Coordinates of C-alpha atoms in Angstrom, one line a residue:
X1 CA -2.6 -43.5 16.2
X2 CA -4.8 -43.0 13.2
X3 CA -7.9 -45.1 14.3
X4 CA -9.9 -44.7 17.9
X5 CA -9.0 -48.0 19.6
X6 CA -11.8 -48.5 22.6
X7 CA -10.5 -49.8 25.2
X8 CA -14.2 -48.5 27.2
X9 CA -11.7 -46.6 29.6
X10 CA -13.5 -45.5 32.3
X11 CA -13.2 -42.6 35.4
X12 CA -13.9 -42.3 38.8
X13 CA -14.5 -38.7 40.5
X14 CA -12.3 -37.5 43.2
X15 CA -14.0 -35.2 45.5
X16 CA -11.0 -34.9 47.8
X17 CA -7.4 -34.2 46.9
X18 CA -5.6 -36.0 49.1
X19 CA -2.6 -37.8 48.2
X20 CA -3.7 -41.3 49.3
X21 CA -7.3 -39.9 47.3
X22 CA -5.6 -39.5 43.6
X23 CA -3.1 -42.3 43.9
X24 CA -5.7 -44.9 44.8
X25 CA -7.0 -47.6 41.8
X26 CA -9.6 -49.6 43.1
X27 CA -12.5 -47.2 44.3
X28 CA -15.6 -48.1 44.7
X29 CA -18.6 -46.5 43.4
X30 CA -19.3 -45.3 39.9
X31 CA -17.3 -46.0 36.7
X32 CA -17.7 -42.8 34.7
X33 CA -17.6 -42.6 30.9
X34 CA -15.9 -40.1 28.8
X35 CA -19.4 -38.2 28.1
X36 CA -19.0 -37.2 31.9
X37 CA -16.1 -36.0 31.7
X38 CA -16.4 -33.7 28.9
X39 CA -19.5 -32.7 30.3
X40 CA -17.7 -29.9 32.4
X41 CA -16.0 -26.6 31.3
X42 CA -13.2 -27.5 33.5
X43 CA -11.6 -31.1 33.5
X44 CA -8.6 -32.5 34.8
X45 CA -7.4 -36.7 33.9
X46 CA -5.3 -38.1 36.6
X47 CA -3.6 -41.1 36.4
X48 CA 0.3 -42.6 36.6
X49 CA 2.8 -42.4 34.4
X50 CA 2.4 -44.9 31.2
X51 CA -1.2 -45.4 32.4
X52 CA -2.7 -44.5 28.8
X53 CA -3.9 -40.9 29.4
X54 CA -2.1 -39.4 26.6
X55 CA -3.0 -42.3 24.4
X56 CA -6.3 -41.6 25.7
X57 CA -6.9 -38.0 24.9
X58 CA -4.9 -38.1 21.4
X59 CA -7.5 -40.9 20.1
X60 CA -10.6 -39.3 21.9
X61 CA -9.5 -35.8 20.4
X62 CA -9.8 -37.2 16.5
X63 CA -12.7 -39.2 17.4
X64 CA -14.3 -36.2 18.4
X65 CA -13.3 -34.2 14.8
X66 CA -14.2 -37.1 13.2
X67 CA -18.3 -36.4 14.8
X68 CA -17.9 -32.7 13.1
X69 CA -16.6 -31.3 17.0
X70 CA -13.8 -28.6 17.1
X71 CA -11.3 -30.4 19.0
X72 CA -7.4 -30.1 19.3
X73 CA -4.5 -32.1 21.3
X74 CA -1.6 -29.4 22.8
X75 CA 1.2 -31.2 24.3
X76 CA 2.1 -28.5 26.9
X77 CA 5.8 -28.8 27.1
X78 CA 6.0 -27.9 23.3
X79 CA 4.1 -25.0 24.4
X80 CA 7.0 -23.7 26.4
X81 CA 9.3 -24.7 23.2
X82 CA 7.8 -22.7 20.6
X83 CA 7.4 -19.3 19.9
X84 CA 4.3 -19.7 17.8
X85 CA 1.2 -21.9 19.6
X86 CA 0.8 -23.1 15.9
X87 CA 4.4 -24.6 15.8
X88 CA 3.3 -26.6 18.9
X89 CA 0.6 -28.7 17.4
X90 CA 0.3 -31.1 14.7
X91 CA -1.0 -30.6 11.0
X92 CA -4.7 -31.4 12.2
X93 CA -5.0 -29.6 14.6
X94 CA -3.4 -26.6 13.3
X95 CA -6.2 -27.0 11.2
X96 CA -9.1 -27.5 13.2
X97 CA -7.7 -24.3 15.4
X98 CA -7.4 -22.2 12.1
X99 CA -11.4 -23.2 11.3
X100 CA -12.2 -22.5 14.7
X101 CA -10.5 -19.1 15.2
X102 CA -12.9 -17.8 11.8
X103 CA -15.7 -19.4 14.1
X104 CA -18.0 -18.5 17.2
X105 CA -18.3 -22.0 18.5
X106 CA -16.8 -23.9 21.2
X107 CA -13.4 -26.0 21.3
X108 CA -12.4 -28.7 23.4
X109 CA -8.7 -28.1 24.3
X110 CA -7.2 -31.6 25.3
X111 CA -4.0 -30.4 27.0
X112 CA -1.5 -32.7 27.9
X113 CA 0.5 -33.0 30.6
X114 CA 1.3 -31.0 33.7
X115 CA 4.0 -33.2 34.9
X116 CA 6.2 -32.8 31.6
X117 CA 5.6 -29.1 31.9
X118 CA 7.0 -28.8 34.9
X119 CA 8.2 -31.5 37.0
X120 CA 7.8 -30.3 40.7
X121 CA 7.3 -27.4 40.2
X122 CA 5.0 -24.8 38.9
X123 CA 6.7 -22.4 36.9
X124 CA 6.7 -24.4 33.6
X125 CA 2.8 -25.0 34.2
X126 CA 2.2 -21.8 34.6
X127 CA 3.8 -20.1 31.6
X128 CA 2.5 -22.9 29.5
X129 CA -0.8 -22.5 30.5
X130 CA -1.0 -18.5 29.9
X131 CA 0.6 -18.9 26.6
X132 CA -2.2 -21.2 25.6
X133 CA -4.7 -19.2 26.9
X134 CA -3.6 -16.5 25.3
X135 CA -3.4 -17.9 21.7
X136 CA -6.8 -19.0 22.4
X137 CA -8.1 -15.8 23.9
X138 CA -9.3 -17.3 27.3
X139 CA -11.5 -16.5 28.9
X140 CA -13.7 -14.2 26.1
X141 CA -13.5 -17.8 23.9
X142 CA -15.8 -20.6 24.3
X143 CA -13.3 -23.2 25.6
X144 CA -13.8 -26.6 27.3
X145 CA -10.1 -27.7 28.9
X146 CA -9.9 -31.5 29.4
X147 CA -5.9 -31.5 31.3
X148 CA -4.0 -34.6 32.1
X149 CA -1.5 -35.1 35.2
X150 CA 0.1 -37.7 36.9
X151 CA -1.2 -37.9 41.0
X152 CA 2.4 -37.4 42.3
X153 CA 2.3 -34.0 40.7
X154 CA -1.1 -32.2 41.1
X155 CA -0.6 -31.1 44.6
X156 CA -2.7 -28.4 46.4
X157 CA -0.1 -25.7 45.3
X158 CA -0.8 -26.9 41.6
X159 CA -4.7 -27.1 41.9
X160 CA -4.7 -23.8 43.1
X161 CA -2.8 -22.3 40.4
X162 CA -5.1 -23.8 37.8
X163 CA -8.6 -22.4 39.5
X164 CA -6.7 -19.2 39.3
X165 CA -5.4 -19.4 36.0
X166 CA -8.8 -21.1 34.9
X167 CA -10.8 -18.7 36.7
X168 CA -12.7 -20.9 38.0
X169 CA -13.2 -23.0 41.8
X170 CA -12.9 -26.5 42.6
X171 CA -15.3 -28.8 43.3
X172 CA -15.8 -30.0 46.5
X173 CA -18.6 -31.7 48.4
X174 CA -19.2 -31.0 52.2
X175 CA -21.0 -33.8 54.0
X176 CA -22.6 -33.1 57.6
X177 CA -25.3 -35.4 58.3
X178 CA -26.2 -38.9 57.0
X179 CA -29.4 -36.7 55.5
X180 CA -27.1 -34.9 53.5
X181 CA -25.3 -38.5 52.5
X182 CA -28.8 -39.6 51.3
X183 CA -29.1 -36.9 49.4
X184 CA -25.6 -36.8 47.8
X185 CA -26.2 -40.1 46.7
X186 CA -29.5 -39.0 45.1
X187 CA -27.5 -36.0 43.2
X188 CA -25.0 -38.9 42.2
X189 CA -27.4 -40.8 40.7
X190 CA -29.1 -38.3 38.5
X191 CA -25.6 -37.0 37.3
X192 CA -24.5 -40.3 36.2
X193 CA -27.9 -40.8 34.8
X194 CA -27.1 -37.7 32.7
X195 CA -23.9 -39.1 31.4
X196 CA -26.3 -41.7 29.4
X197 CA -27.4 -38.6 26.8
X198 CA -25.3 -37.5 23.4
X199 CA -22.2 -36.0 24.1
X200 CA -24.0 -32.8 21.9
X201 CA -26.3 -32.7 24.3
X202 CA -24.2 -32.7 27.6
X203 CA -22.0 -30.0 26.5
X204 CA -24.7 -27.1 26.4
X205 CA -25.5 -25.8 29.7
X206 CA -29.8 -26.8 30.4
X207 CA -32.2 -24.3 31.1
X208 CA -34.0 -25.0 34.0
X209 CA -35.5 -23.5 37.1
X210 CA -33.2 -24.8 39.5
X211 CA -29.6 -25.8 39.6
X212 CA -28.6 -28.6 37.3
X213 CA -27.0 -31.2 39.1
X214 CA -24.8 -32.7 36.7
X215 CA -22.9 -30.0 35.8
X216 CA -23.2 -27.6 38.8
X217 CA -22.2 -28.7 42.3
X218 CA -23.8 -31.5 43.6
X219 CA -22.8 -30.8 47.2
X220 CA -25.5 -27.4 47.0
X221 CA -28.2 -29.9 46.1
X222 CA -29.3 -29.7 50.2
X223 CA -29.7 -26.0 49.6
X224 CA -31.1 -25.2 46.8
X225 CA -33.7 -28.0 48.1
X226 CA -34.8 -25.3 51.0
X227 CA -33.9 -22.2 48.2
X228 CA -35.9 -21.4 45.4
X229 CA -34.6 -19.6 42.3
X230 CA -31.6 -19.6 43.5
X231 CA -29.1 -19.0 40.5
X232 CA -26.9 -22.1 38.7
X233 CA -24.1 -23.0 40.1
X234 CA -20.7 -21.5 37.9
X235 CA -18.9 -24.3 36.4
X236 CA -15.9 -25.7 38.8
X237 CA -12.9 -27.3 37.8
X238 CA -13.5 -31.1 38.5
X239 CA -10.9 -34.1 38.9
X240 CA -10.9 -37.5 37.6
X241 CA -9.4 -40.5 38.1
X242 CA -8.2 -42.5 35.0
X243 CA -9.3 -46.3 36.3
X244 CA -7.3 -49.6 35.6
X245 CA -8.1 -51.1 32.3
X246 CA -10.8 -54.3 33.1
X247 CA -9.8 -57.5 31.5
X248 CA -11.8 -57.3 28.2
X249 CA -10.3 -53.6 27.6
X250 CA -6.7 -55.3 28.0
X251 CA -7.1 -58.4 25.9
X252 CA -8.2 -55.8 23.4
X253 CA -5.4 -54.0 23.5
X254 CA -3.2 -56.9 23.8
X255 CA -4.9 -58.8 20.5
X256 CA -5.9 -55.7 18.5
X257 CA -2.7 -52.9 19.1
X258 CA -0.3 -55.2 19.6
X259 CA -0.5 -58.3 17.7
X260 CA -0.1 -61.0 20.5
X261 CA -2.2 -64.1 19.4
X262 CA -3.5 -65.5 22.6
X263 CA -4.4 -62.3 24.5
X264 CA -5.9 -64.3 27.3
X265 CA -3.7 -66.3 28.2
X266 CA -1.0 -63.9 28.1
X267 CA -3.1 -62.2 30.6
X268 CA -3.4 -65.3 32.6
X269 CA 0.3 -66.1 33.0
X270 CA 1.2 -62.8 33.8
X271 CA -0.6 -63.0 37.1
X272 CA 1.0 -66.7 37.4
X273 CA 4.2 -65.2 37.3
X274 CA 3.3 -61.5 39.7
X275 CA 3.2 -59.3 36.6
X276 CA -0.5 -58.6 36.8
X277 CA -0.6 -55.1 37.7
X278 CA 1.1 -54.9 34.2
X279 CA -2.4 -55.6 32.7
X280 CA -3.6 -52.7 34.2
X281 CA -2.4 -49.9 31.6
X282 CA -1.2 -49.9 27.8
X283 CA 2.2 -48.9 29.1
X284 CA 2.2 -52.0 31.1
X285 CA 1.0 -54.4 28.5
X286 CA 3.4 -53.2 26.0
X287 CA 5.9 -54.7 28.5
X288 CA 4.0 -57.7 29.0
X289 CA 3.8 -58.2 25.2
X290 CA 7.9 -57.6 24.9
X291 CA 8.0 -60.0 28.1
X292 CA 5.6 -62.8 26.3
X293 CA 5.4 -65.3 28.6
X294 CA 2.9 -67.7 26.9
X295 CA 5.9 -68.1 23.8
X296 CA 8.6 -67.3 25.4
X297 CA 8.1 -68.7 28.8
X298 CA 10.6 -67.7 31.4
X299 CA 12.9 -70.8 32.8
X300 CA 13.3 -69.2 36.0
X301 CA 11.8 -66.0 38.3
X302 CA 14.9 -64.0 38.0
X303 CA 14.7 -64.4 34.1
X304 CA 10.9 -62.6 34.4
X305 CA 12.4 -59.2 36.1
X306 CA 15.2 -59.2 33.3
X307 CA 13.1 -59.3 30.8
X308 CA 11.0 -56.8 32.2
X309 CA 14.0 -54.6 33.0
X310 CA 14.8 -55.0 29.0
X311 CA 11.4 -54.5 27.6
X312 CA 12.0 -51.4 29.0
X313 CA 14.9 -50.3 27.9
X314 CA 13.9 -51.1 24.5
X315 CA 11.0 -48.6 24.8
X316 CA 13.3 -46.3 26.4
X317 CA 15.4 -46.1 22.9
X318 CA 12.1 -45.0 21.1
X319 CA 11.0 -42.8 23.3
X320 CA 10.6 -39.0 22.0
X321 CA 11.5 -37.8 26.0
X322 CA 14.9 -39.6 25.6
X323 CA 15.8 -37.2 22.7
X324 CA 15.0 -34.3 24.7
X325 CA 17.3 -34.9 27.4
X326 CA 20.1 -35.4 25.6
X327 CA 19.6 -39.4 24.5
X328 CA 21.8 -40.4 27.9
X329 CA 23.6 -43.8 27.7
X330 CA 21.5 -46.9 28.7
X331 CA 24.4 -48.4 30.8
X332 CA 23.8 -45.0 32.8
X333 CA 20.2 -45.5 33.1
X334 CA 20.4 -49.0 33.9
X335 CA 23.2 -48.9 37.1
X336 CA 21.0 -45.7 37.9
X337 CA 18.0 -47.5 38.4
X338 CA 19.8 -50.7 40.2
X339 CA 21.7 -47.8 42.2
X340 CA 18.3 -46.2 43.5
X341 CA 17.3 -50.3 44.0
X342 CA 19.3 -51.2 46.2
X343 CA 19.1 -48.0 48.8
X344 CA 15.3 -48.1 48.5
X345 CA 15.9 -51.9 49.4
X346 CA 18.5 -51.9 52.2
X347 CA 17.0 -48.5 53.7
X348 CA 13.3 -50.0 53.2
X349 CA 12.7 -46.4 51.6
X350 CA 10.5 -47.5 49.1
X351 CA 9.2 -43.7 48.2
X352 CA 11.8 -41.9 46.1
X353 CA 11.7 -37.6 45.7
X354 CA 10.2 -37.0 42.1
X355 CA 11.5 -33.4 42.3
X356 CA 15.2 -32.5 41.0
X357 CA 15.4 -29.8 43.7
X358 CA 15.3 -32.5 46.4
X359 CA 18.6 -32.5 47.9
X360 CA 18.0 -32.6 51.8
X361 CA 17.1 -35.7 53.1
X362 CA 13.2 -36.2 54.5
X363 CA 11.8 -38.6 56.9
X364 CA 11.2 -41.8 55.1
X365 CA 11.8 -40.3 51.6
X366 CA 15.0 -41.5 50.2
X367 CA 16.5 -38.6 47.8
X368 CA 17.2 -39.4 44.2
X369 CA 19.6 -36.5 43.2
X370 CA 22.7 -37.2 45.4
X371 CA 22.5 -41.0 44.3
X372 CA 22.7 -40.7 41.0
X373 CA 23.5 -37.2 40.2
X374 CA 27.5 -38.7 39.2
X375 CA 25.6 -40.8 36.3
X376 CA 23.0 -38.7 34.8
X377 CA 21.8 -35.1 34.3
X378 CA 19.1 -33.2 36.1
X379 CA 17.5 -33.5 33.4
X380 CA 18.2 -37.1 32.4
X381 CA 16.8 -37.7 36.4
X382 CA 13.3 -36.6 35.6
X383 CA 12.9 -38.1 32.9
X384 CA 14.4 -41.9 34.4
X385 CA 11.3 -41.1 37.3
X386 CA 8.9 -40.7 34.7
X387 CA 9.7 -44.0 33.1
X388 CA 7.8 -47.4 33.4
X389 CA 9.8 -48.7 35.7
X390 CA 8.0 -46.0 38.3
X391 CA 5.0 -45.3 39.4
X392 CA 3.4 -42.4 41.4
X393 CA 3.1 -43.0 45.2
X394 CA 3.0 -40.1 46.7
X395 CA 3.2 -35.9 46.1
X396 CA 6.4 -35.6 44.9
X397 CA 7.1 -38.9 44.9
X398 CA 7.6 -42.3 42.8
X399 CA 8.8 -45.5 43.4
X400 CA 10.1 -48.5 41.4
X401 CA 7.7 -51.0 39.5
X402 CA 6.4 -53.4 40.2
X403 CA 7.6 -53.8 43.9
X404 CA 8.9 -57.2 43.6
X405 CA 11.3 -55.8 40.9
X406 CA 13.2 -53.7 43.4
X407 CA 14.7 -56.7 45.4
X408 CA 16.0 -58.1 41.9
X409 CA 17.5 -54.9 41.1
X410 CA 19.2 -54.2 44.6
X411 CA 21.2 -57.9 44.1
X412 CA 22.2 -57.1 41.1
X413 CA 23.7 -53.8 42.3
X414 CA 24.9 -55.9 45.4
X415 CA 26.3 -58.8 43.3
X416 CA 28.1 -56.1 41.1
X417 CA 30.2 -54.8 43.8
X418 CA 30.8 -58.3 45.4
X419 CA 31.5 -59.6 41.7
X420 CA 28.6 -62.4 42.6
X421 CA 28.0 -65.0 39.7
X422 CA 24.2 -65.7 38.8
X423 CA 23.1 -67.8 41.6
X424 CA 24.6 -65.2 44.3
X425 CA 22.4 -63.1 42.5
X426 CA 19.3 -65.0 42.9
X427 CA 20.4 -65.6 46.5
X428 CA 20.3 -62.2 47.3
X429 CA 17.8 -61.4 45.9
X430 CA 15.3 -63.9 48.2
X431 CA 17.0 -62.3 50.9
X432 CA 16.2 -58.9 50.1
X433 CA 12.3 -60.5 49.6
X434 CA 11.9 -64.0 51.1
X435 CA 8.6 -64.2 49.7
X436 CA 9.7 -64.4 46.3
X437 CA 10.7 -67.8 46.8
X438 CA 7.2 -68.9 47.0
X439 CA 5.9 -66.9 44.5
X440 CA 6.9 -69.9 41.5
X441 CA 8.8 -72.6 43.1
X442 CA 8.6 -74.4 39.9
X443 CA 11.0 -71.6 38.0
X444 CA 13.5 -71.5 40.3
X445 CA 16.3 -74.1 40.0
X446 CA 17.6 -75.6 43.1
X447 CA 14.9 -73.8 45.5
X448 CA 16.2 -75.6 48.3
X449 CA 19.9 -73.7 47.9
X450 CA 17.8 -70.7 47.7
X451 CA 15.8 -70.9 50.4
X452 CA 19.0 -71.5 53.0
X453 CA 20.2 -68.1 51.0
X454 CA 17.0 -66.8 52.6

């Protein structure tokens, strides 16, 4: 992408690390900018797979060169590839790290991702990360790190190793009292209010008599209220959530990036027809747009997954991460998914075991490997969980996307090995989900027939 396209993405701050904490979409409280988040030392952008965050940083890193800011993109897992950091990045930023290297000023290192440098585990993340900070001589350089990862794989064991490889602590906030509530709230306030000055401006470090509360930690605001001259707090290593695009950011995207001509309404009639989480990330409104309902209205409800199921195949093919693994066939891919569709169906396992290593079986986890293992490599496996058919639901684990495709999927595995014809398939798959019958009446031909299958 040669141009910054805005898409006014916005952040929420995590102050627990919970599973249910960095999965969650729709928290309430304060939609952050990119100005706080690259007012810390140490940042980390969390979000799901095909959710925009490498779209995200890419842009925001050349937007930021284009202000006169040293600022460079490192995709980790070419870190691990390469001998030579400089072999790992593109021409520009080869360049800007070159300028910067002759420099004494600071850099902002957008690093992206942890999951595709290690998937589960945290070998990969670890070399990556010591190679890089080596080739930038971390810690004696002046270095802001803005990292990405996907929820499902920034567990406890992986935020700990990036304090300690960071140096640095996380960021926490201890809440005893509703006085201490009051004041949090307070501390909020004035960091967001910070967020509203020049980026310039946010990344130097204020000298004041007390602790600055929107870049230190807010929770020590109660004591340093009863403490005077105590010392700043040290930078700590701070999470954020990557938030759902809002409707004017996705009809922007949709209209602008993409081409569609009637961005609304194609917005509008993916909710008619249960696709609307879709709207919700690029990844998912480059399916939408493949999908195009508004021109290419579906005929019935089984037609919608299809299409879905081959928008993203077709991505699949142009996808650099294919190539990696090996390019495997898309009939493997395709009777892998519907394979892992209909046990997370008939075992009402909807949670599937991201990591590779996975092959005991855990209470209510269903395990990928020994599924599928006969039609795709280990390798080929990570990469088919880290595709847009999933999304993160858990540490360690994915599941299919969105949930009303996994009923479709599962008949069409079941019809396969009954040799069903079409409508069997549609049959079963009402049965596997009764509530799909309701969801468009209209679209599906001879409802009545269908809802006796149910």
């Amino acid at each position: 992408m040669d141009e910054y396209l805005d898409l006014d993405r916005r952040f929420s701050l995590r102050t627990t690390y919970t599973a249910d904490q960095l999965l969650a979409s729709d928290v309430l409280g304060k939609r952050l900018t990119w100005n706080n988040v690259l007012a810390g030392n140490f940042s980390v952008i969390v979000g799901r797979a095909n959710f925009g965050k490498t779209m995200e940083i890419k842009a925001k890193s050349k937007a930021l060169r284009a202000q006169g800011k040293p600022a460079v993109y490192v995709a980790l897992h070419k870190v691990l590839g390469e001998d030579d950091i400089q072999d790992a990045l593109e021409a520009g930023d080869r360049e800007v790290l070159s300028a910067w290297k002759q420099s004494s000023g600071e850099l902002i290192a957008f690093v992206d991702s942890l999951d595709e440098a290690s998937l589960g585990t945290e070998d990969g993340i670890q070399k990556a990360l010591r190679r890089l900070s080596k080739a930038l001589d971390w810690p004696n350089s002046d270095v802001r790190w803005v990292l990405t990862s996907r929820p499902a794989v920034l567990t406890q064991d992986v935020l700990e190793l990036l304090v300690a490889e960071l140096r640095t602590t996380l960021y926490r906030v201890a809440r005893k009292n509703s006085s201490d509530d009051e004041e949090f709230d307070t501390a909020f306030a004035e960091m967001a209010a910070a967020s509203e000055d020049d980026i310039e401006d946010e990344q130097e470090i204020p000298q004041v008599e007390g602790p600055d509360w929107a870049i230190g930690d807010v929770a020590s605001a109660n004591a340093a209220s009863k403490t005077e001259n105590k010392a700043p707090t040290p930078e700590q290593l701070k999470v954020y959530a990557l938030l759902p695009l809002d409707k004017a950011g996705a009809a922007h995207y949709l209209g602008s990036h993409l081409g569609i001509p009637q961005p609304k309404e194609t917005l509008s009639a993916a909710r008619q027809y249960g696709l609307g989480r879709l709207a919700e990330g690029p990844g998912g409104l480059d399916m939408l747009a493949y999908i195009d309902p508004v021109q290419n209205p579906p005929q019935y409800l089984t037609q919608v997954f299809a299409k879905l199921v081959e928008a993203v195949q077709q991505q699949q093919r142009t996808d650099p991460r294919e190539r990696r693994v090996g390019s495997p066939p898309p009939e493997s891919l395709e009777e892998a998914i519907e394979r892992l569709a209909g046990a997370s169906a008939i075992c009402q396992l909807p949670n599937i075991e991201l990591s590779p290593k996975a092959l005991r079986y855990r209470d209510g986890v269903l395990s990928a490997r020994p599924i599928i293992a006969s039609l795709v490599s280990e390798q080929s496996l990570e990469y088919l969980l880290g595709s847009r058919l999933f999304i993160d639901s858990g540490q360690h684990q994915v599941k299919l996307y969105p949930d009303d495709l996994v009923p479709f999927l599962a008949a069409k595995r079941l019809g396969s090995l009954v040799k069903g014809c079409g409508l069997r398939i549609m049959c079963l798959t009402v049965a596997l989900s009764p509530k799909l019958v309701d969801l468009l009446p209209e679209l599906c031909p001879s409802s009545g027939g269908l809802r006796q299958c149910a």
